[in-house]
Short mmCIF file of C-alpha atoms in Angstrom, two decimals:
data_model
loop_
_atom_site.label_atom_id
_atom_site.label_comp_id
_atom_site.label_asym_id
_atom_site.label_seq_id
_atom_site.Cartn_x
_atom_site.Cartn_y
_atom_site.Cartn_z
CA UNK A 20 -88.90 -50.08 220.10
CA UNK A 21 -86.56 -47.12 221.31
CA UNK A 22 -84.13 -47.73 223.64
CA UNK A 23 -83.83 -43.87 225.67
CA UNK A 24 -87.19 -41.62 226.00
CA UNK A 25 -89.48 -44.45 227.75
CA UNK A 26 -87.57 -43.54 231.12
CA UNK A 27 -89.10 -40.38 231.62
CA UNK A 28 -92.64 -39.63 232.29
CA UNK A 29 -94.26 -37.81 229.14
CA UNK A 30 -90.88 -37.38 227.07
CA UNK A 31 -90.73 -40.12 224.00
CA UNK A 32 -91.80 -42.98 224.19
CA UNK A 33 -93.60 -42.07 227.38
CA UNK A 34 -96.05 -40.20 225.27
CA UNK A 35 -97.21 -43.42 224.27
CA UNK A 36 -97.17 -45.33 227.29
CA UNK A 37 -99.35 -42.11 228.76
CA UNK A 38 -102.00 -42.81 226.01
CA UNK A 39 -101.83 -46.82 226.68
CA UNK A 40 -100.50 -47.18 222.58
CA UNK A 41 -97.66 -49.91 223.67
CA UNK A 42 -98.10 -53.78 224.11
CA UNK A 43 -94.74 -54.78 224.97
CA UNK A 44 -91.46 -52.97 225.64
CA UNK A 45 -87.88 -55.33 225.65
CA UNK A 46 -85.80 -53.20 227.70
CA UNK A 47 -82.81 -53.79 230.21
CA UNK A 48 -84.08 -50.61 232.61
CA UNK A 49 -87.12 -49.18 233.52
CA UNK A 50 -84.90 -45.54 234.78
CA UNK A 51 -87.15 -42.94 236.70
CA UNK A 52 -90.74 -43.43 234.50
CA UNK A 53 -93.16 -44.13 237.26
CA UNK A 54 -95.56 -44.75 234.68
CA UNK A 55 -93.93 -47.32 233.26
CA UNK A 56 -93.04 -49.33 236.76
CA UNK A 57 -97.05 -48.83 237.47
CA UNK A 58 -98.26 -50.16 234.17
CA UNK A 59 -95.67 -52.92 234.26
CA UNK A 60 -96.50 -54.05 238.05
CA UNK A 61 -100.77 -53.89 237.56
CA UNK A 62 -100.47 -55.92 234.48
CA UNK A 63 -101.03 -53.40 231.72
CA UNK A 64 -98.11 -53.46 230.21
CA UNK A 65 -95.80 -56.42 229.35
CA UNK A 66 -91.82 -55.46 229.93
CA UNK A 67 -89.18 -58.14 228.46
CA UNK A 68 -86.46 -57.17 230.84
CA UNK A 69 -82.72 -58.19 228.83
CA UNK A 70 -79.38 -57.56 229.90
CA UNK A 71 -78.35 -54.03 228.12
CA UNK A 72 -75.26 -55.69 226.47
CA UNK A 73 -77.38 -58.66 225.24
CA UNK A 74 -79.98 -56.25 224.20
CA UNK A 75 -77.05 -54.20 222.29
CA UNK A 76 -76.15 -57.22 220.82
CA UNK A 77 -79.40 -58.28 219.79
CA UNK A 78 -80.18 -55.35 217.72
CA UNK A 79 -76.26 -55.45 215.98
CA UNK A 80 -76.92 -58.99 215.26
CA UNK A 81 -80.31 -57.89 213.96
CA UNK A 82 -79.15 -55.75 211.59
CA UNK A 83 -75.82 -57.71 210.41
CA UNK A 84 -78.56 -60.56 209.26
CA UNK A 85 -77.05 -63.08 211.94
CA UNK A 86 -80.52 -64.87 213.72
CA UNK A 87 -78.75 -65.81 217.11
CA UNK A 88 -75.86 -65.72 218.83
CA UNK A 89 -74.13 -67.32 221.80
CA UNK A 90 -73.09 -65.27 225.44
CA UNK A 91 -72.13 -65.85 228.97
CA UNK A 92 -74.09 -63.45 230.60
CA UNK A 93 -76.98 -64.46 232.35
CA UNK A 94 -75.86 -68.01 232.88
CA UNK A 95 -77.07 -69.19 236.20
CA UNK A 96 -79.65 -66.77 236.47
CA UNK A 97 -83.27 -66.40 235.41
CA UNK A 98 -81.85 -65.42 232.23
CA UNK A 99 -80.77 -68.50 231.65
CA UNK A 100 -83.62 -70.85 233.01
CA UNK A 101 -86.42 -68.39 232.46
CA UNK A 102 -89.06 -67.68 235.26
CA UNK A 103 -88.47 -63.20 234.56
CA UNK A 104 -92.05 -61.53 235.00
CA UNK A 105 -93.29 -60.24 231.25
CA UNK A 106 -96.96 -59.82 232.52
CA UNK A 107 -98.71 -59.71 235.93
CA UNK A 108 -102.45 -59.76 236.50
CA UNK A 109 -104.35 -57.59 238.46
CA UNK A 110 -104.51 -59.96 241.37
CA UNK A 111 -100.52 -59.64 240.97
CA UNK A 112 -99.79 -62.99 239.98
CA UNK A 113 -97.52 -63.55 237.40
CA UNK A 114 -99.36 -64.80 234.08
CA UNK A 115 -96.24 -64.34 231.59
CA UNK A 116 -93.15 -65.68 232.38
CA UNK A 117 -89.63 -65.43 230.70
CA UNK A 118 -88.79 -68.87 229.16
CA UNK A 119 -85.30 -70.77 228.99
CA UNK A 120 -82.78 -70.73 227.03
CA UNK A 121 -81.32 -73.29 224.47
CA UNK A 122 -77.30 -73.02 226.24
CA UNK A 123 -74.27 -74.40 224.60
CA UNK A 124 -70.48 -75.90 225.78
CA UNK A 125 -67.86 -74.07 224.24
CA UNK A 126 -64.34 -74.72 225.06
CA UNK A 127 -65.39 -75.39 228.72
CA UNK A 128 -67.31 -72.68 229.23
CA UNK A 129 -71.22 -72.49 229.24
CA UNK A 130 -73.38 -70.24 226.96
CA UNK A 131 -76.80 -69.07 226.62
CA UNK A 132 -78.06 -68.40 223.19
CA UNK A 133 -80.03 -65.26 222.24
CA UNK A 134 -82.04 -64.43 219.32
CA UNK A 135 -81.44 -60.81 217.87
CA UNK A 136 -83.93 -58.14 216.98
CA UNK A 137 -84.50 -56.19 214.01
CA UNK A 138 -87.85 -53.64 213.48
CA UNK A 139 -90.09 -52.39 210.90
CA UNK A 140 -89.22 -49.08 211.69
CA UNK A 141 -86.22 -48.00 213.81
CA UNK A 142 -86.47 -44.14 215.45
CA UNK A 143 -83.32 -42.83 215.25
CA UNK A 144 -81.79 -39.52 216.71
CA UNK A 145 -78.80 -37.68 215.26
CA UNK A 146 -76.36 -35.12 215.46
CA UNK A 147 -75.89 -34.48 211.76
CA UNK A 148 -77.13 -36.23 208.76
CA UNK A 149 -76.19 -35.35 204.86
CA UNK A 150 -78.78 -35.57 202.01
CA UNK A 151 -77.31 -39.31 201.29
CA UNK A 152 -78.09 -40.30 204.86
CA UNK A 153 -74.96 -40.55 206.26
CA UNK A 154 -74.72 -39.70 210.33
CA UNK A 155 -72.80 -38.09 213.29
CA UNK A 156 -73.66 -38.46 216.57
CA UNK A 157 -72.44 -36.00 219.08
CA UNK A 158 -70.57 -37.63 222.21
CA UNK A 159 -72.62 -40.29 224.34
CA UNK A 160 -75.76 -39.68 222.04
CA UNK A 161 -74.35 -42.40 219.83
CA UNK A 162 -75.17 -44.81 222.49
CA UNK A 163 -78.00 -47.61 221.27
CA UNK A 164 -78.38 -44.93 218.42
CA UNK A 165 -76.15 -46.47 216.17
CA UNK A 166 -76.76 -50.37 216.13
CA UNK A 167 -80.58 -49.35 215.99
CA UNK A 168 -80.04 -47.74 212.62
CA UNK A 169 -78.91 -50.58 211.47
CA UNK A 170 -81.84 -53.23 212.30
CA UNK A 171 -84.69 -51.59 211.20
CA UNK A 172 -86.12 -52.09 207.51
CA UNK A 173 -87.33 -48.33 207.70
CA UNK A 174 -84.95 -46.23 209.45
CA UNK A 175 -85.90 -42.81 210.04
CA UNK A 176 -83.90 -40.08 211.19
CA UNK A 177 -84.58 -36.98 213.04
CA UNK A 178 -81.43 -34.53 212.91
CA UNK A 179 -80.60 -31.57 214.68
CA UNK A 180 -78.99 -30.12 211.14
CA UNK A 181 -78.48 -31.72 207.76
CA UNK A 182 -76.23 -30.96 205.61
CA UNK A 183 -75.15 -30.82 201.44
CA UNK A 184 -73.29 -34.11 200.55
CA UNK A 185 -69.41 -34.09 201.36
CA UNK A 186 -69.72 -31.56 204.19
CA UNK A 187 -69.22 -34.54 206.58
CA UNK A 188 -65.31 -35.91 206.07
CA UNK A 189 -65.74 -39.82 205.41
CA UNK A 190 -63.72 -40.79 208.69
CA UNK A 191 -66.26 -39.00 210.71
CA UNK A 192 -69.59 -40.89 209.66
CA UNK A 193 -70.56 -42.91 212.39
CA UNK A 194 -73.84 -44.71 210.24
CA UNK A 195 -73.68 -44.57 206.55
CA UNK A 196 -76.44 -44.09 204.43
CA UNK A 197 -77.38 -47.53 203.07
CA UNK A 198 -78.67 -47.64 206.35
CA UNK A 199 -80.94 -44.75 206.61
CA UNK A 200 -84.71 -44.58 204.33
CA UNK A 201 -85.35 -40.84 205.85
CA UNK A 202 -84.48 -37.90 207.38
CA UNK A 203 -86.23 -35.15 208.71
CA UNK A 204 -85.23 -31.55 210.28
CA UNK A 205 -85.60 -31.49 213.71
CA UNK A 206 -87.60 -28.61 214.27
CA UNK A 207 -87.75 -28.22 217.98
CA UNK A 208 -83.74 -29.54 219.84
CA UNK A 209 -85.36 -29.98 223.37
CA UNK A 210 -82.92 -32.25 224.90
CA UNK A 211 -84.38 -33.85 228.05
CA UNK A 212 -81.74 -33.85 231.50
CA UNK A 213 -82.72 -36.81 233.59
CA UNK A 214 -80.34 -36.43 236.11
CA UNK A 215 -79.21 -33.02 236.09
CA UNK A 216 -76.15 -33.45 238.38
CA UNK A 217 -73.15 -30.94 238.99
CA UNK A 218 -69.71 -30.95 240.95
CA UNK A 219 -70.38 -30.14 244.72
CA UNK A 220 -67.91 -28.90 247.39
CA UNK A 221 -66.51 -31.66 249.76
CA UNK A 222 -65.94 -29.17 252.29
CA UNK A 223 -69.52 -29.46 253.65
CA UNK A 224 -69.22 -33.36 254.53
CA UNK A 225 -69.39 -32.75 257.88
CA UNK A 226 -72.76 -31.08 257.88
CA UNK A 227 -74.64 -34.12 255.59
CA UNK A 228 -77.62 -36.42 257.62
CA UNK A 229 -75.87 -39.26 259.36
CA UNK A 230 -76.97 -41.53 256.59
CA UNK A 231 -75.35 -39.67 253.91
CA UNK A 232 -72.27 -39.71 256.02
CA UNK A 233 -72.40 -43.71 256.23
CA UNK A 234 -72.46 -43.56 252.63
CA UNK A 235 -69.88 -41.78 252.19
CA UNK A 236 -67.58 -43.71 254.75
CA UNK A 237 -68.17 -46.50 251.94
CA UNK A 238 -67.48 -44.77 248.96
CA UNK A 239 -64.32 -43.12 250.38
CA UNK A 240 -63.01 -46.66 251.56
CA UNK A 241 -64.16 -48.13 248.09
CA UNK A 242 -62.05 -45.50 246.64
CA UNK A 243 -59.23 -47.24 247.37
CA UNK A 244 -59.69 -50.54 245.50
CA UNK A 245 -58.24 -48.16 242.18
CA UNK A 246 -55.04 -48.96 241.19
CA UNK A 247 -53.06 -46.74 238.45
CA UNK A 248 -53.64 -47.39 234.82
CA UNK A 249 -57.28 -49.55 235.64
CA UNK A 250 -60.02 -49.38 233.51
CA UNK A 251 -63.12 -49.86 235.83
CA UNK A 252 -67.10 -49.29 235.31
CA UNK A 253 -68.39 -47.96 238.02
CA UNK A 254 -72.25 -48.66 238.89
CA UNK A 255 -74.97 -46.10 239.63
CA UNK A 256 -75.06 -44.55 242.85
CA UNK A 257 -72.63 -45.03 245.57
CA UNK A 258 -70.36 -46.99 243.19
CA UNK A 259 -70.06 -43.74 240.56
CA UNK A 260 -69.68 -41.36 243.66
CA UNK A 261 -66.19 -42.91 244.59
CA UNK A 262 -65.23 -41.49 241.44
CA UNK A 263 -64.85 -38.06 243.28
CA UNK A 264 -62.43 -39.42 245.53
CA UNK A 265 -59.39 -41.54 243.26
CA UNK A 266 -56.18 -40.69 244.84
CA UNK A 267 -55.27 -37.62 242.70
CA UNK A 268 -51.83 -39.19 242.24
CA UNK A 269 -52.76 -42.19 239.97
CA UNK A 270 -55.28 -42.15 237.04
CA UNK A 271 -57.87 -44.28 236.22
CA UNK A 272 -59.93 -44.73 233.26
CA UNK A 273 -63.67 -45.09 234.14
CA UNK A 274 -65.72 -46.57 231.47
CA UNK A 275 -69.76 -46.22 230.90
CA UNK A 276 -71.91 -49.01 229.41
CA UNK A 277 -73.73 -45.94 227.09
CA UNK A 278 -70.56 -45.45 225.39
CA UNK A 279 -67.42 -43.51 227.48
CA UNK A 280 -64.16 -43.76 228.21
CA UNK A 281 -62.36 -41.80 230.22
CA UNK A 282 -65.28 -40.04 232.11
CA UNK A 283 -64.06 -36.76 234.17
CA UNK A 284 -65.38 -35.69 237.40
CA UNK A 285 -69.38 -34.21 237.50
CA UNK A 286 -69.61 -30.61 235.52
CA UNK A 287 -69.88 -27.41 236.58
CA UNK A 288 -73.27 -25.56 236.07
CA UNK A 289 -71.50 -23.81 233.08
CA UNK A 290 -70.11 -27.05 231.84
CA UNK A 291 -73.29 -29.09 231.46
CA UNK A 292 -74.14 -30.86 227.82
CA UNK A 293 -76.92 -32.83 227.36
CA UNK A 294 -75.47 -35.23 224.91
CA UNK A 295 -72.63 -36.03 227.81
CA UNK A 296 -74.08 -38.27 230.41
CA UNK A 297 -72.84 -41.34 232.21
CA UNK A 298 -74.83 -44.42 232.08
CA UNK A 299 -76.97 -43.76 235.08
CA UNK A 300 -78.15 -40.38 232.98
CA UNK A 301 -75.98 -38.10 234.78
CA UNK A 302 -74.09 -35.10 233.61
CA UNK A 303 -70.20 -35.70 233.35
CA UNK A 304 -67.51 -34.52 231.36
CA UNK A 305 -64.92 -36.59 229.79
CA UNK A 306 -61.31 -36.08 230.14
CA UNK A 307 -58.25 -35.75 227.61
CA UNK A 308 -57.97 -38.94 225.73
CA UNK A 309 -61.25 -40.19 226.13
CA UNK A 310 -63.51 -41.17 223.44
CA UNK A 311 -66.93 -41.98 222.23
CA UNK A 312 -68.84 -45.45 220.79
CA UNK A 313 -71.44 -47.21 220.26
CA UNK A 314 -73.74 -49.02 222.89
CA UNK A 315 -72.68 -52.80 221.57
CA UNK A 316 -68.90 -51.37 220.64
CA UNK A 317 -69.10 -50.50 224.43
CA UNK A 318 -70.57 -53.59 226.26
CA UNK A 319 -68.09 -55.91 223.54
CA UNK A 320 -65.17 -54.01 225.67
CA UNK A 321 -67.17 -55.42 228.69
CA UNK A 322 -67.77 -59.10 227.69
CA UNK A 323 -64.08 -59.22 226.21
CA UNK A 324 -63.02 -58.79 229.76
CA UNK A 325 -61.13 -55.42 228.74
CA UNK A 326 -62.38 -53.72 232.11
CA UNK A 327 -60.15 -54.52 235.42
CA UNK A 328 -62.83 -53.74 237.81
CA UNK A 329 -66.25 -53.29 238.50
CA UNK A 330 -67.96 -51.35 241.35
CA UNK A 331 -71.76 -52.30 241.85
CA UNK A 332 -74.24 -52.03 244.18
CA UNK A 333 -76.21 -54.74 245.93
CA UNK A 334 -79.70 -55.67 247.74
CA UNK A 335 -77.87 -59.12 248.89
CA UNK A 336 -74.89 -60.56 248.35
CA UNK A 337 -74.43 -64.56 249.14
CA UNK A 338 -71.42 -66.12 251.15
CA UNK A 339 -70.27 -67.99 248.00
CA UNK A 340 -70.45 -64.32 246.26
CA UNK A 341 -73.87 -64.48 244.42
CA UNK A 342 -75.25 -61.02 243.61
CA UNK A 343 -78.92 -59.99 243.55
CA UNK A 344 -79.10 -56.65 243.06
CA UNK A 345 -81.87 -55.50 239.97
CA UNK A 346 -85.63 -56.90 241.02
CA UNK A 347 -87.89 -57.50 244.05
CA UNK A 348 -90.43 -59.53 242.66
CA UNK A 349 -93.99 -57.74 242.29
CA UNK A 350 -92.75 -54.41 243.95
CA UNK A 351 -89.54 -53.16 242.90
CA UNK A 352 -88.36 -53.16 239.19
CA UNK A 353 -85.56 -50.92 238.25
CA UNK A 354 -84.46 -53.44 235.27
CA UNK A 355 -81.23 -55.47 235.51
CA UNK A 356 -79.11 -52.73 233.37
CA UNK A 357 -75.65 -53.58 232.68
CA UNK A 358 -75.14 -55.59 235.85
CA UNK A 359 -75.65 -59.01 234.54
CA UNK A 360 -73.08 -58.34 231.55
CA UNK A 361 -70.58 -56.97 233.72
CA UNK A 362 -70.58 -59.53 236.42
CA UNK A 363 -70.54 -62.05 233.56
CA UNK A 364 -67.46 -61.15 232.37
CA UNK A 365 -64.36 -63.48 233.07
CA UNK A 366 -60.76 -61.32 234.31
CA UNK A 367 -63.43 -58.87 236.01
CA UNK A 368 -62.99 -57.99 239.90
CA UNK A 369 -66.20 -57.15 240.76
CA UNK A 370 -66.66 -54.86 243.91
CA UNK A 371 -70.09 -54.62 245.55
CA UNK A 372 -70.60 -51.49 247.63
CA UNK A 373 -73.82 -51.56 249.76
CA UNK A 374 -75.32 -50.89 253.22
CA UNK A 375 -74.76 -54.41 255.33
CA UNK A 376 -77.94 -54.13 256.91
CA UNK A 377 -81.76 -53.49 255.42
CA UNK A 378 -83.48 -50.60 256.90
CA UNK A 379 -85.30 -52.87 259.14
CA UNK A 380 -82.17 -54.35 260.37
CA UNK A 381 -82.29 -57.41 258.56
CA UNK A 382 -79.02 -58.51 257.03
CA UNK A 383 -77.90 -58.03 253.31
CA UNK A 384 -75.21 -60.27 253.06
CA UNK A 385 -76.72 -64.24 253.10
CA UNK A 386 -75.72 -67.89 253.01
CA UNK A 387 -78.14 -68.20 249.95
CA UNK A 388 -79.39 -65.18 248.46
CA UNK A 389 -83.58 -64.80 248.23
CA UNK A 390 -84.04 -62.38 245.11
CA UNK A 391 -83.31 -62.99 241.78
CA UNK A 392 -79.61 -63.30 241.12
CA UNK A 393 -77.39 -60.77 238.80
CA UNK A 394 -74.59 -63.35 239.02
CA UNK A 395 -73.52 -66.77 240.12
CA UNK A 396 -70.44 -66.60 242.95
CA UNK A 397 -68.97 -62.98 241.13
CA UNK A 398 -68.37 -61.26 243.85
CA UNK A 399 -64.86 -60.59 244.77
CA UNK A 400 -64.88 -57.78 247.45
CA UNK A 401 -67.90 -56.82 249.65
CA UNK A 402 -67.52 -53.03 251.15
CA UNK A 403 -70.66 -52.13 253.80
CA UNK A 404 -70.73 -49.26 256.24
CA UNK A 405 -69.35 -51.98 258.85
CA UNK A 406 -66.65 -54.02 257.03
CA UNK A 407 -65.17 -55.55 254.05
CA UNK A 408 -65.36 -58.96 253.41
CA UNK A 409 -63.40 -60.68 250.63
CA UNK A 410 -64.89 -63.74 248.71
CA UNK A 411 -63.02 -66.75 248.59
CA UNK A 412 -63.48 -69.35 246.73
CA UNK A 413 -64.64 -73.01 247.66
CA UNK A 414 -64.25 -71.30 251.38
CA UNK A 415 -66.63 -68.17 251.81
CA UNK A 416 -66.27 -64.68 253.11
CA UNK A 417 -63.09 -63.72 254.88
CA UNK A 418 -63.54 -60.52 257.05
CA UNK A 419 -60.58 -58.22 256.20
CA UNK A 420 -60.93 -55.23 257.64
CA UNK A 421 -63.69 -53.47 259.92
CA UNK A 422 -65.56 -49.52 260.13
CA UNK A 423 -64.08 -47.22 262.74
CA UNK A 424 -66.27 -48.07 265.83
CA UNK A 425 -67.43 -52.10 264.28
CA UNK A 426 -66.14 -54.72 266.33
CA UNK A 427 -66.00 -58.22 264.73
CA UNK A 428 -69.10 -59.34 267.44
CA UNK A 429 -71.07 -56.74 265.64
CA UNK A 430 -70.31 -57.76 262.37
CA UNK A 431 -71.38 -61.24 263.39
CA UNK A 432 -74.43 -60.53 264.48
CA UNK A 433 -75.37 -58.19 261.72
CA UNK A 434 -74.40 -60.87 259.16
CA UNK A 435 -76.82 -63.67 257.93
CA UNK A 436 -73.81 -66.67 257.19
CA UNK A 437 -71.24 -67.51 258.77
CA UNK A 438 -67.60 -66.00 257.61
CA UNK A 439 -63.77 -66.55 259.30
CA UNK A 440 -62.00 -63.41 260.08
CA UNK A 441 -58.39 -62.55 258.82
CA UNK A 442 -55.29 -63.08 261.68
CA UNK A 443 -54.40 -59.07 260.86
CA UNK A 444 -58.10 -57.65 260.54
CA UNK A 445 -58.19 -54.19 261.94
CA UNK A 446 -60.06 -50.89 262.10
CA UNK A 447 -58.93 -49.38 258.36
CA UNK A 448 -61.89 -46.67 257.38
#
């Protein structure tokens, strides 16, 4: 099991997928291998989707020797009671199905329990290794890197350069080498770009397709749910693009499930690294002060409710603030990500930035949600192209304030539950 190369067609992992060599992947995202979405959805290929901080935690716990361990996330959602696709037929019924989970009480607070994962052989990548195993991994590369290294009973390591013993300072080894079986030279350092993505000029707003303009309406008004000193995670796609317009006069610390803190604004062409990419594979850069860790170090930070606010997108959104936002059953599988750890966490706004409408003019926001939930009533703040609704609860959705041009008729009859509207609501963005 490897955590990275299966998301792109032919590159890792995907070799094997290509030759029909794997059973079973347990994986919290599918990313942009369209091989892997077709196998999965015509039944050759069974897919154990698991929240990416569970699944971090499931290989750490693997490798420290502990069997289980107990977590909120996924509580309330087929994580929880089970019912997640594994295999469909070729008739596209469902013949595998996730099952429950034991849960447990603690202090108030229900858990689900989750067994960890360890390997016969873990496939590790690194930066540098010495001759006594020890590792470095280079910026986000350490990522699900170094918890893998520790759960496998053969760990084998493929590094860009090793080097003679004491050449790497102690307080610099990420993985030491009790861990590590073997190492070999990596003889050809292709490092894949998924997303190559660079830093473009605002200046041309004006002259984007009307949809990319909506967009942007509710990233820019999203934008200003930052606050000065926050530590936020920010969400692939519109959510990560309102990074590009924080008020230049506060800072914010933006934090990525793979293993950042303090990401910087997209790089220039010239500034582009390989090993520095945001969770949705992106390029980024990282600005002064910010540091590096491990997958499970990073979604830890995440569960221990260290982040102030999260910015996610969403397929539907419910009036009690249930969030659906990774799955449609038996067509669309991206994988459930981070999502389901990070609306999970307790002390967490969550934001959910999405168009209100489908693009056959059905409405996204619901009284009861119909797809597979992310989270049970999470939701604190709902931003659309039309309005933004706050969550309250044991009451519903409050509208607060509406789109240039969105009357609150409009909003009614584009929404699929009922909501009150604020005394001061008013045209804001």
């Amino acid at each position: 099991m490897r955590i990275q190369d299966y998301r792109i067609d032919g590159v890792g992992l995907g070799k094997l997928l290509n030759t029909r060599q794997v059973k079973r992947m347990v994986a919290s995202y599918v990313g942009e291998n369209k091989e892997f979405a077709r196998q999965y959805l015509s039944g050759e290929l069974e897919v154990e989707l698991v929240p990416q901080g569970t699944l971090a935690e499931k290989i750490r716990a693997g490798g420290a020797g502990i069997p289980a361990f107990y977590t909120h996330t996924g509580i309330g959602t087929l994580v929880e009671t089970g019912g997640i696709p594994i295999k469909y037929a070729k008739d596209g019924d469902v013949e595998i199905f996730s099952q429950p989970h034991c849960t447990g009480v603690f202090n108030g607070k229900r858990y689900v329990m989750e067994q960890s994962i360890s390997g016969d052989y873990a496939l590790v990548k690194a930066w540098k290794a010495d001759e006594l195993g020890n590792l470095v991994f280079r910026a986000s590369a350490n990522n699900f890197n170094a918890p893998m290294a520790t759960a496998g009973k053969v760990t084998i390591v493929e590094a860009e350069e090793i080097v003679p013993v004491g050449e790497l300072k102690p307080d610099q080894i990420h993985i030491p080498g009790i861990h590590v079986h073997r190492i070999i030279k990596c003889e050809k350092n292709e490092k894949n770009i998924e997303k190559l993505t660079v830093r473009q000029d605002q200046a041309g707003e004006a002259g984007l397709p009307a949809a990319m303009q909506k967009r942007i309406r509710i990233i820019k008004r999203a934008a200003r749910e930052f606050k000065d000193g926050m530590y936020a995670n920010l969400g692939i796609g519109m959510p990560m693009l309102a990074s590009n317009y924080i008020d230049p006069g506060i800072t914010v610390y933006l934090q990525s499930e793979n293993g950042v803190l303090g990401l910087g604004p997209f790089p220039t062409q010239r500034e582009v690294d390989p090993d520095l990419i945001n969770a949705g594979k992106e390029t980024v850069t990282v600005l002064q002060g910010g540091s590096f860790f491990s997958s499970d170090v990073s979604f830890g930070m995440i569960r221990g409710s260290r982040i102030d606010m999260s910015v996610l997108g969403g397929m539907e959104v419910s009036q009690t603030g249930d969030l659906a936002n990774w799955i449609v059953p038996g067509k669309m599988v991206k994988g459930m990500g981070g999502a389901v750890d990070l609306v999970s966490a307790s002390g967490t706004r969550v934001v959910v930035t999405m168009d209100h409408c489908s693009k056959d003019g059905s409405p996204k926001i619901l009284k009861r949600c119909t797809l597979p939930l992310t989270g049970v009533e999470c939701v604190n703040r709902i931003i659309t192209d039309m309005c933004v609704f706050d969550v309250v609860p044991g009451k519903g959705l409050l509208l607060r304030e509406l789109a240039s041009g969105c009357s609150v008729d409009q909003v009614r009859a584009a929404t699929g539950c009922e909501f009150t509207v604020a005394s001061d609501v008013a045209e804001t963005y």
